XYZ file of C-alpha atoms in Angstrom:
192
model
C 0.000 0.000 0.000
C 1.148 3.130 -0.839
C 2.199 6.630 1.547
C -0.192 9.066 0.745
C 0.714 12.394 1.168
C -1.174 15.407 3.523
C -2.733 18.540 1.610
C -3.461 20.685 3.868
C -6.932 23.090 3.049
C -8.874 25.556 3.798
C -12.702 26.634 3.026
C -12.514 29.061 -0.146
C -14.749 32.137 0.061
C -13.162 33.744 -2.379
C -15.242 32.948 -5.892
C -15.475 34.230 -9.047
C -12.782 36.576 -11.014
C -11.520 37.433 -7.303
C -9.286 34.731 -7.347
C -6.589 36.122 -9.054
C -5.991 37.628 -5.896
C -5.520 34.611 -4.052
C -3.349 33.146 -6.655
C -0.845 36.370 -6.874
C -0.695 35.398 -2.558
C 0.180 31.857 -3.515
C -2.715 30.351 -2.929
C -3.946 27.910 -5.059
C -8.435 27.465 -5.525
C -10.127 24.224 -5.590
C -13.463 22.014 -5.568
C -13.334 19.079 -4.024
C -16.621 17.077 -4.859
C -17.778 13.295 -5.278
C -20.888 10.982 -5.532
C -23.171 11.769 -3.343
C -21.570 14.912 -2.184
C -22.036 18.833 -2.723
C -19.416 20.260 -3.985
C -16.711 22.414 -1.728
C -14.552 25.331 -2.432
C -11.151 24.947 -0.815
C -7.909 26.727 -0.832
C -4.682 24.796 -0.779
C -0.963 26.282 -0.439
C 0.469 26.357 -4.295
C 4.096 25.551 -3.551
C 3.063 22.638 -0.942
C 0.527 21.062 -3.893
C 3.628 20.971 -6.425
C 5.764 19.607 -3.431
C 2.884 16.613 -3.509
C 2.319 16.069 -6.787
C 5.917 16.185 -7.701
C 6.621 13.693 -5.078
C 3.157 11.868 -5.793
C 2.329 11.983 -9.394
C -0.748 13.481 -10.802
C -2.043 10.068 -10.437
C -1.409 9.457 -6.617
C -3.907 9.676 -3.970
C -3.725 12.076 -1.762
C -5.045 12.931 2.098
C -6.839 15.983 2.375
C -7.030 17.777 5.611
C -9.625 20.597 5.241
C -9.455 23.386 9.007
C -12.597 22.932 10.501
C -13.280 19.242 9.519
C -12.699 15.942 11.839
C -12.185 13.530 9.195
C -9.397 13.580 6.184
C -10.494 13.095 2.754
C -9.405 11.021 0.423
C -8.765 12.337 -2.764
C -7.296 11.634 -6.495
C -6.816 14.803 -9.038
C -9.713 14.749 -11.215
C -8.655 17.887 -13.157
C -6.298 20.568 -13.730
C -6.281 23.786 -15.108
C -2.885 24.998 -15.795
C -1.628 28.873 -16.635
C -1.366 29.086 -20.430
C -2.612 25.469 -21.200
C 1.065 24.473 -19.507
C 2.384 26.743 -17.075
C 1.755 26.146 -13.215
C -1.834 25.147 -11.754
C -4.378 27.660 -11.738
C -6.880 25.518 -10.592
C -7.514 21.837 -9.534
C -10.404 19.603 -8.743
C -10.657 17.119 -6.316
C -12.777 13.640 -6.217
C -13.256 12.359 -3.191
C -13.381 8.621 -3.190
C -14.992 6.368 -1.200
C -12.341 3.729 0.979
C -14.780 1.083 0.840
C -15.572 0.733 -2.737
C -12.930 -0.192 -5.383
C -11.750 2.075 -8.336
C -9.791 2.286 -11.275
C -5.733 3.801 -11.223
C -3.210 3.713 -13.535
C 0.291 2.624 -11.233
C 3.940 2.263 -13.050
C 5.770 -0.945 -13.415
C 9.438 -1.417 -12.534
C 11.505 -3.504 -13.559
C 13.644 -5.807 -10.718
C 16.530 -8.102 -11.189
C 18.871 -8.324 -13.813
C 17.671 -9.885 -17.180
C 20.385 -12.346 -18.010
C 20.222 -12.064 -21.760
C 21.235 -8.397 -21.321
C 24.302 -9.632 -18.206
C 25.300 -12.683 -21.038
C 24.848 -11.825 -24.063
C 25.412 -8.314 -24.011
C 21.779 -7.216 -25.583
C 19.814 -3.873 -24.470
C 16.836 -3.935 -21.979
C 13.493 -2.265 -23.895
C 11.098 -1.217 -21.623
C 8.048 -0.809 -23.651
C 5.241 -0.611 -21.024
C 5.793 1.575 -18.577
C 2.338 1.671 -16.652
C -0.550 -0.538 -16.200
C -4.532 -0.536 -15.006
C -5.601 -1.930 -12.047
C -8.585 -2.119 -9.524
C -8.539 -2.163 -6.326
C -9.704 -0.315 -2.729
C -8.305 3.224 -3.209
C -6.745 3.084 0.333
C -4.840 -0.390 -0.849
C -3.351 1.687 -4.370
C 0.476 0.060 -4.401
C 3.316 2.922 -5.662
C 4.103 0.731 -8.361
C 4.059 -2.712 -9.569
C 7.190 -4.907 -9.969
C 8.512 -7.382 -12.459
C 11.216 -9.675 -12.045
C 13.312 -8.605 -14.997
C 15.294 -12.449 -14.879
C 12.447 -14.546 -16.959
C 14.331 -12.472 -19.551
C 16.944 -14.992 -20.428
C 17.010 -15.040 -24.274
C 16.530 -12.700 -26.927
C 13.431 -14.608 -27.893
C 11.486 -14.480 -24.668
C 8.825 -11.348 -23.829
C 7.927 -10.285 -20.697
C 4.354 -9.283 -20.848
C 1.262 -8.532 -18.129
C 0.226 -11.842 -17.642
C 3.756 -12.323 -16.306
C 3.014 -9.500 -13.338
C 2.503 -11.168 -9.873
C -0.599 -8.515 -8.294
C -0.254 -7.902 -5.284
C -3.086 -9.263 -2.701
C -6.326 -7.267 -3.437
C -5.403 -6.173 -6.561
C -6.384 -6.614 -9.876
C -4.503 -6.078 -13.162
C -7.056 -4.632 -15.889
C -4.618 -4.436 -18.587
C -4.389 -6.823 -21.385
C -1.774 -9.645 -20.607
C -0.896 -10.168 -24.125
C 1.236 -6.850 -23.603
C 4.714 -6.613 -24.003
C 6.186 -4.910 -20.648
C 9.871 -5.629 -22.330
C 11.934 -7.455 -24.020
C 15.768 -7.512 -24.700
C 17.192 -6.958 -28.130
C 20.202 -8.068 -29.852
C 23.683 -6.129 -29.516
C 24.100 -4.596 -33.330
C 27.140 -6.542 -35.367
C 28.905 -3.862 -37.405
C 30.240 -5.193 -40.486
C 33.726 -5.277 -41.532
C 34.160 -3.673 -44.916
């Protein structure tokens, strides 16, 4: 299971064209909303958000502490709206999830071990999947999945999904026909 990371937040008064205000003072405006909920306006610190989602991903989950309220929330980024289409966050909504019912994340895979065609026989490692679906509670979301890179023993043998061991509680959405990586040949130059 992974760390998730503390926002902390504050109820937003502040509506409407206003908020440029708040943004020149660094703070950053948000909803927070989800099913079966009204919708909130909160403030968050700007500079502490990129801290998280640097650390986090835009994909993590986060905690978020809102003053005045008992219980944290549990929240993934639903959307973004960024200065210039690019630039830093302007803007960000929150869903608030519900820790009892399972969802839908995207997670990376990592690669583990050494593949011994690449140790032996000198080929290069190609990493061709580099994130997969998967369901589970949102409070049991793993940081990333793992592969044992050492199946990988020949140039003729593909790691793929079906090869990922999930972790307890988890399922794997994605395809297991997919290549996660294989390891290609070194190049023979030719004398001439």
């Amino acid at each position: 299971m992974a760390e998730r990371l503390v926002i902390a937040a504050a109820p937003r008064t502040v509506t409407g064209k206003s908020v440029a205000k708040l943004r020149r003072a660094g703070i950053l405006p948000a909803n927070v909303y989800g099913r079966g909920l009204d919708s909130r306006s909160i403030e968050i610190d700007a500079r502490e958000f990129g801290r998280n989602v640097k650390a986090a991903g835009l994909r993590g989950m986060f905690e978020l502490k809102v003053t005045g309220e008992t219980d944290p929330r549990y929240v993934i980024i639903r959307g973004m709206m960024r200065k210039g289409g690019t630039g830093d966050p302007i803007h960000v909504d929150f869903f608030q999830v519900d820790p009892r019912k399972p969802i839908q994340a995207n997670v990376p895979v990592r690669l583990v071990g050494e593949a011994p065609a690449v140790r032996d026989l000198a080929g290069t490692l190609l990493q061709s999947l580099d994130q997969v679906s998967i369901r589970c509670l949102p409070l049991a979301i793993p940081d990333g999945i793992e592969v044992d890179a050492g199946i990988l023993k020949g140039f003729d043998v593909t790691l793929t999904v079906a090869d990922i061991v999930a972790p307890e509680g988890v399922e794997i959405l994605t395809d297991p026909g997919i290549n996660i990586a294989v390891v290609n040949p070194p190049r023979v130059r030719l004398q001439g």
